[in-house]
XYZ file of C-alpha atoms in Angstrom:
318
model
C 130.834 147.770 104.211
C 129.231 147.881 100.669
C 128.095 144.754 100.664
C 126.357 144.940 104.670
C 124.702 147.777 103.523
C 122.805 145.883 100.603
C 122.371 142.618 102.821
C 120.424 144.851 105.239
C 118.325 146.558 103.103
C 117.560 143.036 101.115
C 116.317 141.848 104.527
C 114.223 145.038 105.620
C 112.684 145.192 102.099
C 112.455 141.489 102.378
C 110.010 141.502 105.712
C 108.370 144.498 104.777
C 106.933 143.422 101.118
C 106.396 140.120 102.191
C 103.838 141.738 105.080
C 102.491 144.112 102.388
C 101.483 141.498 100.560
C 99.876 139.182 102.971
C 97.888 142.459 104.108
C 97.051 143.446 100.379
C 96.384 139.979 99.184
C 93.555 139.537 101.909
C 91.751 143.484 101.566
C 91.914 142.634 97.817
C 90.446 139.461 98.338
C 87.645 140.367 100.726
C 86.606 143.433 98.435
C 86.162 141.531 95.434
C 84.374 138.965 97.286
C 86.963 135.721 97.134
C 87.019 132.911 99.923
C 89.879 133.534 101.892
C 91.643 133.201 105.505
C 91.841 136.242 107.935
C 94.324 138.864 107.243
C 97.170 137.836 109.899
C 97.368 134.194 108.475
C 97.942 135.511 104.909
C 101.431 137.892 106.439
C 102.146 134.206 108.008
C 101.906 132.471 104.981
C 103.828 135.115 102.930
C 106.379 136.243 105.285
C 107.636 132.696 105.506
C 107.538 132.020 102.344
C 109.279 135.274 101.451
C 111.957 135.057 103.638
C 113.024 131.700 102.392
C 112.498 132.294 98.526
C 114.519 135.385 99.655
C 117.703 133.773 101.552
C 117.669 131.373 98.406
C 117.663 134.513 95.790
C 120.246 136.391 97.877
C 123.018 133.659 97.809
C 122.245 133.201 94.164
C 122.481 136.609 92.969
C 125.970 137.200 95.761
C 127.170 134.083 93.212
C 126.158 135.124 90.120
C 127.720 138.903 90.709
C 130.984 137.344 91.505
C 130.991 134.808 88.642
C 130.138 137.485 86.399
C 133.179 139.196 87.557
C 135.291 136.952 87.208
C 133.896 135.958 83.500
C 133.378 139.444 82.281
C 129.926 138.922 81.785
C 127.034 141.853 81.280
C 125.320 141.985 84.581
C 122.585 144.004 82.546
C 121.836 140.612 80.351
C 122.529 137.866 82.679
C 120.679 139.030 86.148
C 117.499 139.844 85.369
C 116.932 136.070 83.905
C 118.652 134.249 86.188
C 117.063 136.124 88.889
C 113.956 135.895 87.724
C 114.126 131.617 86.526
C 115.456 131.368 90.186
C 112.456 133.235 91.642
C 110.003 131.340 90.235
C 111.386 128.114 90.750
C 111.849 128.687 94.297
C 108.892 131.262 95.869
C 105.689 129.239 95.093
C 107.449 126.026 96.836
C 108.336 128.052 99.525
C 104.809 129.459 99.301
C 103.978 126.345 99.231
C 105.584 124.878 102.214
C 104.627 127.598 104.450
C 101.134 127.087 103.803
C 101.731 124.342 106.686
C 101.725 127.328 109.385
C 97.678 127.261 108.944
C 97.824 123.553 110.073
C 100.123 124.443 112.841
C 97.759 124.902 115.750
C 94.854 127.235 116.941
C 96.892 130.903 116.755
C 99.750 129.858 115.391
C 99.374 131.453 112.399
C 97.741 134.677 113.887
C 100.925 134.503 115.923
C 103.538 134.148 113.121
C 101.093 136.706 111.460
C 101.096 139.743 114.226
C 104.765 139.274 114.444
C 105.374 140.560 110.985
C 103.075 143.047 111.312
C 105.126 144.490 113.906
C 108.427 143.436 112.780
C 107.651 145.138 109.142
C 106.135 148.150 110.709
C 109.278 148.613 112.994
C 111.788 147.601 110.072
C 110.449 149.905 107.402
C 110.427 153.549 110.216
C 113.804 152.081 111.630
C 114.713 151.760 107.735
C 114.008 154.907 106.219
C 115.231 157.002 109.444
C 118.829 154.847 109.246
C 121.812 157.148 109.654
C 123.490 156.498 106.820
C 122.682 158.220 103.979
C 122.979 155.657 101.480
C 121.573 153.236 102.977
C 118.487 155.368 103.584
C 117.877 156.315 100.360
C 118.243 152.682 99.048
C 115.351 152.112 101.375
C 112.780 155.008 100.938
C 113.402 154.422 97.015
C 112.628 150.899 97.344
C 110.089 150.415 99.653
C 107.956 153.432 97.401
C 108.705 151.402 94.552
C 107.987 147.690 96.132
C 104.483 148.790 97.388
C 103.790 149.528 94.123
C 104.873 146.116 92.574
C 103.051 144.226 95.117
C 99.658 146.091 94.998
C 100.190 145.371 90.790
C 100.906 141.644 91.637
C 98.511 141.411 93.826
C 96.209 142.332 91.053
C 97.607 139.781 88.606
C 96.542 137.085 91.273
C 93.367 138.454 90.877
C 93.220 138.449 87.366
C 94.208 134.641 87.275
C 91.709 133.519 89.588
C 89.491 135.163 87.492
C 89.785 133.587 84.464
C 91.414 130.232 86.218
C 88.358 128.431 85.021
C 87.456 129.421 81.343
C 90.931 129.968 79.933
C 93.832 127.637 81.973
C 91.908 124.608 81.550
C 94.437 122.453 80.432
C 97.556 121.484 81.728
C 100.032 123.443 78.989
C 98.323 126.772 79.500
C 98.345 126.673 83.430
C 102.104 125.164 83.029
C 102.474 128.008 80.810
C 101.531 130.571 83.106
C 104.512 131.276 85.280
C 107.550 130.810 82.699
C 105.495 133.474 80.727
C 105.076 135.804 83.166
C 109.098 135.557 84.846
C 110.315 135.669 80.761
C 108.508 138.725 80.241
C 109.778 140.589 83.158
C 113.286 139.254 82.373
C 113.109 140.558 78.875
C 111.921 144.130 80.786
C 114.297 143.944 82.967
C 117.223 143.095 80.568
C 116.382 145.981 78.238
C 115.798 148.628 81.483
C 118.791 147.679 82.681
C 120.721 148.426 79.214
C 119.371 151.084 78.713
C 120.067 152.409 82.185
C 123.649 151.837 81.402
C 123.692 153.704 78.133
C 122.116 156.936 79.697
C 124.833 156.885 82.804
C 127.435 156.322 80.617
C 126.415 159.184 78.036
C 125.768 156.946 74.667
C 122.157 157.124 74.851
C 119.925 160.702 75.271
C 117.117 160.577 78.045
C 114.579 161.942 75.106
C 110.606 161.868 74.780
C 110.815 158.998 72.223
C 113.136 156.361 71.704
C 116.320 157.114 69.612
C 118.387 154.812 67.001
C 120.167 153.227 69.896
C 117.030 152.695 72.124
C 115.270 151.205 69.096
C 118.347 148.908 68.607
C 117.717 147.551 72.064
C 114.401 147.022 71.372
C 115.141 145.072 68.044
C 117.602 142.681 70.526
C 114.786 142.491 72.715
C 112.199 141.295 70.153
C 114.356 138.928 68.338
C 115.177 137.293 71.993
C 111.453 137.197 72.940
C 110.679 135.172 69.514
C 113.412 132.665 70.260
C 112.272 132.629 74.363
C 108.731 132.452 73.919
C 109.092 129.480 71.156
C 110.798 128.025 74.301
C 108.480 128.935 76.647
C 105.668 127.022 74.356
C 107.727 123.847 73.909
C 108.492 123.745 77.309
C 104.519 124.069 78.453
C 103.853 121.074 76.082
C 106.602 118.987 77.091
C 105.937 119.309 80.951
C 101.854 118.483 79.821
C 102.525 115.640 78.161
C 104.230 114.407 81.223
C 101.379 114.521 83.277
C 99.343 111.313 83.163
C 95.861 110.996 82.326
C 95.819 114.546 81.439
C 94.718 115.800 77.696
C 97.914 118.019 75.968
C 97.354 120.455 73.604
C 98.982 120.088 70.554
C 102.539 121.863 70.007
C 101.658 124.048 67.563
C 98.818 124.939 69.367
C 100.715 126.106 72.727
C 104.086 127.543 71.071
C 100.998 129.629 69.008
C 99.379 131.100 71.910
C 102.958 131.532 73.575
C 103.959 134.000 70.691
C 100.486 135.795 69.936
C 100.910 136.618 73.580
C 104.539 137.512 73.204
C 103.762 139.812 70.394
C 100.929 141.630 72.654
C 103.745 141.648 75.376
C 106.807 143.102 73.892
C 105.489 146.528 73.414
C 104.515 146.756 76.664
C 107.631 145.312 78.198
C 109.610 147.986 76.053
C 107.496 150.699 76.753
C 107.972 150.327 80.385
C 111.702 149.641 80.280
C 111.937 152.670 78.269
C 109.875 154.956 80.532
C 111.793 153.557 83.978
C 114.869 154.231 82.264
C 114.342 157.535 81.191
C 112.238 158.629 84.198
C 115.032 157.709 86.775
C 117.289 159.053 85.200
C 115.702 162.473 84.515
C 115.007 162.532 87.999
C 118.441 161.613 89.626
C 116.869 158.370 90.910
C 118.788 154.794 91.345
C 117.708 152.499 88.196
C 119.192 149.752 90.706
C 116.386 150.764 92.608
C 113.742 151.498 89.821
C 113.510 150.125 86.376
C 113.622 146.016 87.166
C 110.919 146.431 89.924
C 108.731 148.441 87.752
C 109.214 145.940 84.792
C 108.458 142.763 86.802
C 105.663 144.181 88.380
C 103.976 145.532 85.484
C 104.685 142.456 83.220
C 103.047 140.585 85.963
C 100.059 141.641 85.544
C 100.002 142.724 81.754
C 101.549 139.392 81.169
C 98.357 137.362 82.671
C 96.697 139.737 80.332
C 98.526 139.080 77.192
C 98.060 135.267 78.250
C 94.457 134.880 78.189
C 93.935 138.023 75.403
C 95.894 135.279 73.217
C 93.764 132.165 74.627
C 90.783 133.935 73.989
C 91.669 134.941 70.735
C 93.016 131.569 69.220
C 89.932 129.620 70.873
C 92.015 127.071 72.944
C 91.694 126.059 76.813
C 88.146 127.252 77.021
């Protein structure tokens, strides 16, 4: 059925992106000169981890689609933050966790690691030659668009071991970090996904430039980001102050940075919703498949960027 068809492609895309990333992650790291482990213990390391932050995600978002149902709610405003808060609450624990595989044994991890080399290799050609048709081009769209996203996260983990040391030197702005980064791509993702909707449904024109009802959606999205990113800032500061023996910044000081970065990110975010939107749908393409992938991923790395572009600017952390 329907719903076998997406469980199957969640776990080929699953395995597959999770082994991209390991494999990315280390050629990244070797080029630009980082200490790391070999190659097969990194697809260890994140295939574990992504399988588990994924079995966690799919149950949630199989709940949330029926409660939504059942409520009436807008899947195009509710999934892409819940989805999102879940993800980062539960992949860097699972990262986390499967970090143990490297104190497993000798070759345990190279092991674990040539496994899902093989087992993405053969999941991804088994996936996009599948005979049904829909469930093939679920897959080929995907997996084009999740090699992209990775390679651009992969990047932002680049970019914040970069400037780890001269701009998150506190504990607010490294708490800060990841609630930044999800709400950005959930703000993305909840205005590609409305405006996805509009241009199925006929209300809104796949134009050049944004008309009066894509610049409404904007408008929603910036008044949400001021009230999420005030959050955001509070919620850094609170969760510093909590640490012992560790020097807060002040609250001003951290919902600040929180909204200069916001205000360098919501143009961006909206931009990129916008052009996903549009692009897909000019092109016959799934925005299932399309416009909250290319959000996230971008807004993971432009995010980071916004981040320390607003440290840097107000003088704090460094």
């Amino acid at each position: 059925g329907w719903l076998g068809r997406q469980v199957r492609a969640v776990t080929v895309l699953s395995v597959v992106s999770s082994t991209q990333a390991g494999l990315l992650a280390w050629l990244v790291a070797a080029a630009v000169g980082l200490p790391t482990v070999g190659p097969l213990p990194l697809v260890a390391v994140s295939l574990l981890g992504g399988l588990a932050a994924s079995a966690v995600l799919l149950a949630v978002v199989l709940g949330l689609a029926r409660r939504a149902s059942r409520r009436g709610w807008s899947l195009d405003d509710v999934a892409a933050p819940v989805v999102s808060a879940t993800g980062d609450l539960v992949t860097l624990p699972a990262l986390l966790a499967a970090t143990t595989v490297l104190d497993a044994g000798a070759g345990v991890a190279d092991a674990v690691g040539g496994i899902g080399v093989a087992v993405g290799l053969v999941a991804a050609v088994l996936g996009v030659r599948d005979p049904d048709p829909r469930l093939r081009r679920l897959l080929r769209e995907s997996l084009a668009v999740l090699t992209l996203a990775v390679g651009v996260d992969v990047l932002a983990g680049v970019a914040i071991e970069a400037r780890l040391e001269q701009q998150f030197t506190t504990a607010a702005l490294l708490v800060m970090l990841p609630p930044f980064v999800a709400k950005c791509g959930a703000l993305g993702g909840m205005l590609a996904s409305r405006l996805s909707s509009k241009l199925h449904v006929g209300t809104l024109a796949p134009s050049r430039w944004p008309g009066a009802q894509a610049r409404l959606d904007v408008s929603l999205t910036v008044l949400f980001a001021a009230v999420t990113f005030v959050g955001v800032g509070a919620a850094a500061w609170l969760a510093a102050t909590l640490v012992p023996d560790v020097a807060a910044l002040p609250l001003a000081t951290t919902i600040a940075v929180a909204l200069l970065a916001g205000a360098f990110a919501v143009p961006i975010l909206s931009s990129v919703a916008y052009a996903a939107a549009t692009v897909s749908f000019r092109h016959g393409l799934d925005p299932d498949n399309h416009g909250i992938p290319i959000v996230t991923a971008t807004m993971d790395l432009a995010g980071v960027l916004c981040l320390v572009a607003a440290v840097t600017l107000l003088q704090v952390g460094g």
